[in-house]
PDB file of C-alpha atoms in Angstrom:
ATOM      1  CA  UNK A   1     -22.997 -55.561   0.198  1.00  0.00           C
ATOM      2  CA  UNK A   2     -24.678 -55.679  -3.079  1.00  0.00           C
ATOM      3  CA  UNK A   3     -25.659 -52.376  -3.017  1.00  0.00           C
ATOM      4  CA  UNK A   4     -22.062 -51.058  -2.262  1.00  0.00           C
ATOM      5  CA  UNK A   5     -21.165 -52.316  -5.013  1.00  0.00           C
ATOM      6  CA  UNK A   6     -23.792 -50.830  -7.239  1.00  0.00           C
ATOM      7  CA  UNK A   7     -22.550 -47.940  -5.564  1.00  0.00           C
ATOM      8  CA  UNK A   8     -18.896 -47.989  -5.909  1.00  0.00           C
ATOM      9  CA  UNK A   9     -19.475 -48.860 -10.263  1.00  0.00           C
ATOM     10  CA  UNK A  10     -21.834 -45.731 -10.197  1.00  0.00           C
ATOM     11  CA  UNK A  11     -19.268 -43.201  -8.587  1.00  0.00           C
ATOM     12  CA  UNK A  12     -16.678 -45.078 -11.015  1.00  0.00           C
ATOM     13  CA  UNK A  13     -18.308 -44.269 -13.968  1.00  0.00           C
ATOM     14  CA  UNK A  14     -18.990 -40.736 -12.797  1.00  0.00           C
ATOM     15  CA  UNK A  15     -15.508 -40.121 -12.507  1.00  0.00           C
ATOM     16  CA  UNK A  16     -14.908 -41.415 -15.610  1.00  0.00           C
ATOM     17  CA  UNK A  17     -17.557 -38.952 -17.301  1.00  0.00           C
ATOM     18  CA  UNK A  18     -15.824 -35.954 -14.856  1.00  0.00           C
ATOM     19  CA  UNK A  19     -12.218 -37.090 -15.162  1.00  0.00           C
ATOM     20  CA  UNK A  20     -11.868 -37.172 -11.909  1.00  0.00           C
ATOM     21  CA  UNK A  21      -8.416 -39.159 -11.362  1.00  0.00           C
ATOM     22  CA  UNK A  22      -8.129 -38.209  -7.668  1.00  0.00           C
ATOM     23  CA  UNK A  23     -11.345 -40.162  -7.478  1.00  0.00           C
ATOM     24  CA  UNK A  24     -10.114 -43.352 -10.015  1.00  0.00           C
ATOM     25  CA  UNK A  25      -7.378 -43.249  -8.147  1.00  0.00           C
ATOM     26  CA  UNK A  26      -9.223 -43.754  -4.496  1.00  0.00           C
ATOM     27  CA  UNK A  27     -11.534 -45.849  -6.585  1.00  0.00           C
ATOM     28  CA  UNK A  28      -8.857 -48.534  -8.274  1.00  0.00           C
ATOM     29  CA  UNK A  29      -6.563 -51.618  -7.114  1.00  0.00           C
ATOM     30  CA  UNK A  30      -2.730 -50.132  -6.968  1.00  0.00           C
ATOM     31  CA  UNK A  31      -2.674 -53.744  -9.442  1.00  0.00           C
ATOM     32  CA  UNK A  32      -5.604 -52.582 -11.269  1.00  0.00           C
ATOM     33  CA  UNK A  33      -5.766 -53.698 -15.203  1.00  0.00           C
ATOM     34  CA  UNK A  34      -7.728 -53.102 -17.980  1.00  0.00           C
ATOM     35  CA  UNK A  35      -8.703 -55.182 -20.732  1.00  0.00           C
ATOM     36  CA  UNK A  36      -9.664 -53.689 -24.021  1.00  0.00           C
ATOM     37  CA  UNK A  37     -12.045 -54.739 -26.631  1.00  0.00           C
ATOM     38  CA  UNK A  38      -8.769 -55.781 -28.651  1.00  0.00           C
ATOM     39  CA  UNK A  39      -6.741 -56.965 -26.198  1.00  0.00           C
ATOM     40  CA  UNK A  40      -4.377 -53.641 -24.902  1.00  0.00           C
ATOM     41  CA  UNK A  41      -3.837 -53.796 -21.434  1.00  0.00           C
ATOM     42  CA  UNK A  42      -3.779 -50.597 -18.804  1.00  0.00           C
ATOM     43  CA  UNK A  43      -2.566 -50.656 -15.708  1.00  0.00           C
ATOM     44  CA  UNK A  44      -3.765 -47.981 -13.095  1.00  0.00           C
ATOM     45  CA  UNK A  45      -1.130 -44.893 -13.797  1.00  0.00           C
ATOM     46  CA  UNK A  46      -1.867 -45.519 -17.940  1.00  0.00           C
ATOM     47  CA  UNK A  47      -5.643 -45.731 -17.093  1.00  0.00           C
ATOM     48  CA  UNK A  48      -5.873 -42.138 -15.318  1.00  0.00           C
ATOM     49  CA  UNK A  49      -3.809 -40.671 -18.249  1.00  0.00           C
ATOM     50  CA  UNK A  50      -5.960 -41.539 -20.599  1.00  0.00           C
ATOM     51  CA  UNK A  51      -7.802 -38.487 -19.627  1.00  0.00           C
ATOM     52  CA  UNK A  52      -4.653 -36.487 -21.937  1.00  0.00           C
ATOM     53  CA  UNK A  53      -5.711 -38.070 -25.027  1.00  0.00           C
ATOM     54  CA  UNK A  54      -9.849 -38.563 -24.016  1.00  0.00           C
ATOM     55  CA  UNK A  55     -12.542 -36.881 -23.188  1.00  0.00           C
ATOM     56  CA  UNK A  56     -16.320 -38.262 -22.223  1.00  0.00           C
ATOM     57  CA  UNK A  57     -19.186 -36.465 -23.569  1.00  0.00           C
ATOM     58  CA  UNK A  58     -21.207 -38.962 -22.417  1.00  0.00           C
ATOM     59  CA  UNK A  59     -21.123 -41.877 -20.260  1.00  0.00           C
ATOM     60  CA  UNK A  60     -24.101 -45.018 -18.935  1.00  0.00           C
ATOM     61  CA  UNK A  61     -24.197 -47.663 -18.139  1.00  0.00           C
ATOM     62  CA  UNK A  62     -26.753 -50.238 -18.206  1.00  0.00           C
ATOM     63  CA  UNK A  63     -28.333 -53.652 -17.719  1.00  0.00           C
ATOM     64  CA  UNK A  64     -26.006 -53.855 -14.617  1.00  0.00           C
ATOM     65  CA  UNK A  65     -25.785 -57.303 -13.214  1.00  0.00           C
ATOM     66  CA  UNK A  66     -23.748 -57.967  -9.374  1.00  0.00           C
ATOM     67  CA  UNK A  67     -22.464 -61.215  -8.295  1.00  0.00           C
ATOM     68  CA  UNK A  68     -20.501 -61.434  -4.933  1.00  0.00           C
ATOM     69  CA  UNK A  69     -18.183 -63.838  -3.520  1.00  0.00           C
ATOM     70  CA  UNK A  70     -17.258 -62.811   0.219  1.00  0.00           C
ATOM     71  CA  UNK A  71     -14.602 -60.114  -0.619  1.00  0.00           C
ATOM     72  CA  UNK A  72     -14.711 -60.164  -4.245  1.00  0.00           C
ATOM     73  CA  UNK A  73     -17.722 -58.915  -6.414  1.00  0.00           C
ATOM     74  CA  UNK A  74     -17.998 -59.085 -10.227  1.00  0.00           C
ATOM     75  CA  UNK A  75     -20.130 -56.435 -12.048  1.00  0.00           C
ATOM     76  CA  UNK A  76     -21.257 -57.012 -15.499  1.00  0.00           C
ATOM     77  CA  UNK A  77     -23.389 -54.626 -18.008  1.00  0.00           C
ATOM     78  CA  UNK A  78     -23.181 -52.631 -20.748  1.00  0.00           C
ATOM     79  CA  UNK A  79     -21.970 -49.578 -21.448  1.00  0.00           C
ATOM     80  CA  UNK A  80     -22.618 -46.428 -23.812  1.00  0.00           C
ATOM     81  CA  UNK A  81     -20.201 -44.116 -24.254  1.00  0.00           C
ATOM     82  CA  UNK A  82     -20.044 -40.735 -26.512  1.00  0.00           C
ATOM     83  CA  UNK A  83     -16.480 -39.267 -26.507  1.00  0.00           C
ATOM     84  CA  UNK A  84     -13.416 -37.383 -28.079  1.00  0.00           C
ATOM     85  CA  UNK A  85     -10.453 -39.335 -27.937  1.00  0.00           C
ATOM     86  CA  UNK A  86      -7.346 -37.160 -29.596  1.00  0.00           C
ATOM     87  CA  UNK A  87      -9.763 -34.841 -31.567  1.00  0.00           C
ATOM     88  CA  UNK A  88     -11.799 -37.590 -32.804  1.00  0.00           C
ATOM     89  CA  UNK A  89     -15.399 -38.117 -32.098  1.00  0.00           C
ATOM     90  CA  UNK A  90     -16.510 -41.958 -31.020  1.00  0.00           C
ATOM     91  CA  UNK A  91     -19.492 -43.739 -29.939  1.00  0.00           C
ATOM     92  CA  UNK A  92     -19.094 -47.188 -28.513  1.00  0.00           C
ATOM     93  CA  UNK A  93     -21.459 -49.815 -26.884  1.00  0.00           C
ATOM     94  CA  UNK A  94     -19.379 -52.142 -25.084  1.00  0.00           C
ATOM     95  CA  UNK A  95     -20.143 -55.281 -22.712  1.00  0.00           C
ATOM     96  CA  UNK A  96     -17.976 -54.688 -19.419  1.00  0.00           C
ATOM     97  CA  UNK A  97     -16.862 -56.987 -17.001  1.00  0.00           C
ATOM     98  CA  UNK A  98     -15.523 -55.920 -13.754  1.00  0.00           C
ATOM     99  CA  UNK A  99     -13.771 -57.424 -10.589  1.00  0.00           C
ATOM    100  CA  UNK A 100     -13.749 -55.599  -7.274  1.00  0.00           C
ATOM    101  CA  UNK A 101     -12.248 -56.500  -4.245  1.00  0.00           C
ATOM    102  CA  UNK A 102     -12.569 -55.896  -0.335  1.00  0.00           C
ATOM    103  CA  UNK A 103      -8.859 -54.906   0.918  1.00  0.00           C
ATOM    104  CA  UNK A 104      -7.793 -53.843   4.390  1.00  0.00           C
ATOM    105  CA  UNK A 105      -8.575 -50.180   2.986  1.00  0.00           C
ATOM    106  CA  UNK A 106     -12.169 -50.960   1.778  1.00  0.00           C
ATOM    107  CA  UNK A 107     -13.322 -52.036  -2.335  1.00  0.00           C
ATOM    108  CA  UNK A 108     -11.206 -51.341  -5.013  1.00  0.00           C
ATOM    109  CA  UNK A 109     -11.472 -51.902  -8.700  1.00  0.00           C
ATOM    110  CA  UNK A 110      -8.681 -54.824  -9.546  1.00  0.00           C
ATOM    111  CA  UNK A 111      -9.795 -54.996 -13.319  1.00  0.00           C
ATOM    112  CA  UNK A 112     -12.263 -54.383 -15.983  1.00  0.00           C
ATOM    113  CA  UNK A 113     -12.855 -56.217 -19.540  1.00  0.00           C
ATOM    114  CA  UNK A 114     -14.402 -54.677 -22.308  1.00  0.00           C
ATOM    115  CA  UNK A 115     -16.196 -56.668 -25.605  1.00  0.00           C
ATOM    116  CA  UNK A 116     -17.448 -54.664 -28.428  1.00  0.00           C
ATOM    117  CA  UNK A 117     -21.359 -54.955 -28.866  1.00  0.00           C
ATOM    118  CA  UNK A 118     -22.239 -55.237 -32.849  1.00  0.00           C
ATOM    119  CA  UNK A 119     -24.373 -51.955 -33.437  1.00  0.00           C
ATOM    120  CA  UNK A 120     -22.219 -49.952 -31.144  1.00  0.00           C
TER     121      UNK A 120
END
């Protein structure tokens, strides 16, 4: 099960890097929220349009840590990013917390929490 999951957050972050909405939007809870580093919240149609305004140049993640629970699985790590959002060039290192969950039609992404590392 573990390894599904290590799975499932490596094709997620891949189709973040790609932009691959057809993908995030296999990938994520119809529920699904996002937490930012400042407190906005996403929900699943704002999160694949972000893709209008943002671009990834790059996109890793590491130290990547799985806990499950039966049909629930939390993934934590951290996560370096390189991208152009609205013409603007960022670089962020970010602490992410994840929640998946097993539903009739297999994992999904229900939410994600980002914190700002110092350094980033």
């Amino acid at each position: 099960m573990t390894s599904d999951i290590h799975r499932l957050h490596r094709a997620f972050d891949d189709a973040e890097l790609r932009a691959d909405t057809g993908t995030l939007n296999a990938l994520l809870a119809d529920d699904f929220r996002s937490i930012g580093e400042r407190g906005h919240v996403l929900d699943k149609a704002q999160w694949t349009g972000k893709f209008a305004d943002l671009a990834y140049l790059s996109l890793e993640s590491d130290e990547v840590d799985v806990s499950h629970y039966g049909h629930a699985a939390v993934v934590r790590c951290v996560q370096r990013s390189r991208s152009v959002w609205r013409g603007q060039e960022m670089a962020l290192t970010v602490r992410a917390g994840q929640t998946w969950v097993e539903l009739p039609g297999g994992w999904r992404l229900a939410g994600v929490q980002f914190s700002t590392l110092d350094g980033g």
